[in-house]
Structures are given as structure tokens and as C-alpha cells.
Amino acid sequence: MTRALIHLTSILLLSSTAALAQVAPNARVERDGEGRTLPELYQAALKEGGTLEVLAGGDEVNQQDATVQAFKAAFPGVNIKVTVDLSKYHEGRIDQQLASKNVSTDVALLQTLHNFDRWKSQGALLPYKPVGWNQVPAKFKDVSGAYTGMLIYSFSNVSNVAATPADQAPLDAIDYLDPKWKGKIVLVYPNDDDAVLYQFYKIIQKYGWTYMDRLLAQDVRWVRGSATPIPTLLQEPGTVSFTTAFPLVPVPNLPLRFNVPRTDSFLTWAQTAAIFKDAKHPAAAKLFLSFLLSKEFQANAPFWPIRNDLPAPQGWKPLSEYNTNHTDFKAFMRDRATVERFRLQIERYIGTPQGPSPLVDGR
């Protein structure tokens, strides 16, 4: 199995393209905030022409391939280009475009949640309430529709059940300090990814800075990119991680399992999207956001659906029944002084991120 396939199947969208191709005909009864259905939005996008430009946060270039394939299958003739990079780098690109008044990005789909309110305050966003918007909890969206959460993402424990039965895998942060995990822990540099930095912020709040001293004594293998631990977990079955993601429903033929902590809180957030006011392809942008929020797409998402009217994946309870504060990460991201101060504190322990970027490592 190639590394690219592993990341495609394990991190973002494991959706059946064939199933998602039925989004357009099946969603006729739902309308967006402008009173239009997906088929009507599709016709508007066809008339508009051009190529929809989306900047999507991520750390593997192929993470959005399944989304693009499904969108094209559902809406033939609507061209789309999704560029994946770390959200913090997309932030800089977008700010430069706005400053130069030359906006080439139609849609931003990012982890850097603090940016959306800033861009709204600058008058840079186009208010839009996609199909399904009324089913998105208020805490995940702007009241005017300037931005909306599209997908629930989560980082937590992932282990290989071929070597470690799920009930024997570490779950709480303190479990990783057991000597039996020495040399077997693969973690993402927290000073390279704000979501992982948040995880460590919560750990230090609960266990104190002595946790870092004890963790470093475990000979942790630090890597760049939240998807990077997955190949190691597959190729070295005894390894474990809590700074990566894997679908809630097990992937056929892959022995990895996602587990939430026993008592610790864990990270969830809403990957959020917005359309820019000066977007060159607003009709296609509205179609894309409505596509992401459609029932069919959400039902195939790897984590919990963001819509209130859809059940949790098989074998899982609703997200509200777990120990995760869905909006705490956004509050953390908004407090940039705390984020940068904590990043430097962590860096004193583990140094600057080393190794190639997962986006340019030639895979």
C-alpha cells in the first residue's frame, strides 16, 4: 500500500464517490439561504464557467482528492482546483491577496479559525447560508453566514490492533508515560501545528510541566504533519500516537483504530469555510459549500457529522456525549498571545521542528 493511499483512506474523506455523485438529484428538497436547491446552484455554476479556486488546510497534498472527485462526479462540467497546504500558510496567501486587492481565492476551508472573524471585520467575506445551514449548530457558524463549519475533525489516540488490542492501548495522556511505550510513541511537533499545540496545552494544564520531562524520557519520535504517524503505525504495529486522526468507523483491511480518552478531554473542531466577497466564481463557491453540507456528503464523513439531523457513525455516540469542548479550540486560536507564548515554551523542550515538510517530501 502506498503512502499516498494510506493518507487518502485514513485521514480525510473515505467517501464513496459513486454515492456522493447522487448528491445533486437527492437533495432537491433542501434549499440554501437564497432559496435555491443544489440542482439550481449547479446550473448557475455551469453558466458562470471558469475554475473554482479553493485553499484547503491540510498536510498531505492528496487529502482533498476524494472530495474533488466526488464533486466532479456530482456536478460534471464545474471545474474545481483545491490547493492543500498548512492553514497558517494559506492565511498568509489570503492576507496578501486581500492587501493587494487581487483576490484569486474563491473559498477558504481552514483550521485557523481565528482568521474568519478578522476577515469578516475587514468586509472581505461574502455572507452565504449553504444548503443544510439551518442544521449546523450555532456555535459552529456566523449568524450572518459569513463563515460556516463544514466538517468535524478530531485528533486523539490511534493504535494498531494487530499488535495492541484496543483495550490495552494508551488512552489518557498519562498512559503514554508507562515504560512499556518507551521508544514506541510517534507524535507530531506541537510547535508546527496549532491543533497539536492545543492538545499539549490541555495536557500541561492538567498534568503540569513535569509531564514534558517524563514524556521526553520515553524517547518520543517527533514528526512533521498530522498524517505522518499513520504509515509508522501500520509498518511498526507496536507504535502509538495521540496527535493524529483516523476514521471512527474502521477502514477495511487496515488494523488501525481511533480511540477517545477515558478521562482526559480530546480535541475536536469544525473545519470552517468562507467565500470571499471578491470571489471570481461565487456561484461555484456556493455550490461547493452546499455540497459539503449536504446530507449525503456528511453521512460519509470520517468523524461526526456537523449536521444536527444526522446520527453519529455506527458504534459511536453523539459528539455531545463525549468529553470534548467543541469550541474551546477556537477560543485558544483567538488568543494569539497565549498560543505564541506556549509554542516557545514547548520549543524549549523539543527544539524546532525537524525533517521535511510532508507536503514536499517527494512521496
Short mmCIF file of C-alpha atoms in Angstrom, two decimals, residues 50 89 97 115 145 166 171 176 192 204 206 222 225 249 278 291 301 303 332:
data_model
loop_
_atom_site.label_atom_id
_atom_site.label_comp_id
_atom_site.label_asym_id
_atom_site.label_seq_id
_atom_site.Cartn_x
_atom_site.Cartn_y
_atom_site.Cartn_z
CA GLY A 50 -14.16 29.12 -15.04
CA TYR A 89 0.46 29.36 5.14
CA GLN A 97 -4.34 38.81 -1.87
CA ASN A 115 -8.99 34.34 10.86
CA GLY A 145 -23.43 33.31 7.22
CA ALA A 166 -7.86 -1.64 21.76
CA LEU A 171 -5.93 6.38 26.17
CA TYR A 176 1.86 7.21 27.43
CA ASP A 192 4.45 23.07 13.94
CA ILE A 204 0.05 20.73 30.62
CA LYS A 206 -3.99 19.11 33.72
CA TRP A 222 8.75 13.57 16.63
CA GLY A 225 2.45 16.56 9.65
CA VAL A 249 -15.50 3.51 11.55
CA ASP A 278 -14.36 39.40 -4.40
CA PHE A 291 -22.22 20.16 -1.43
CA ALA A 301 -17.51 11.99 6.60
CA PHE A 303 -15.85 11.76 12.02
CA PHE A 332 -7.47 29.03 22.02
#
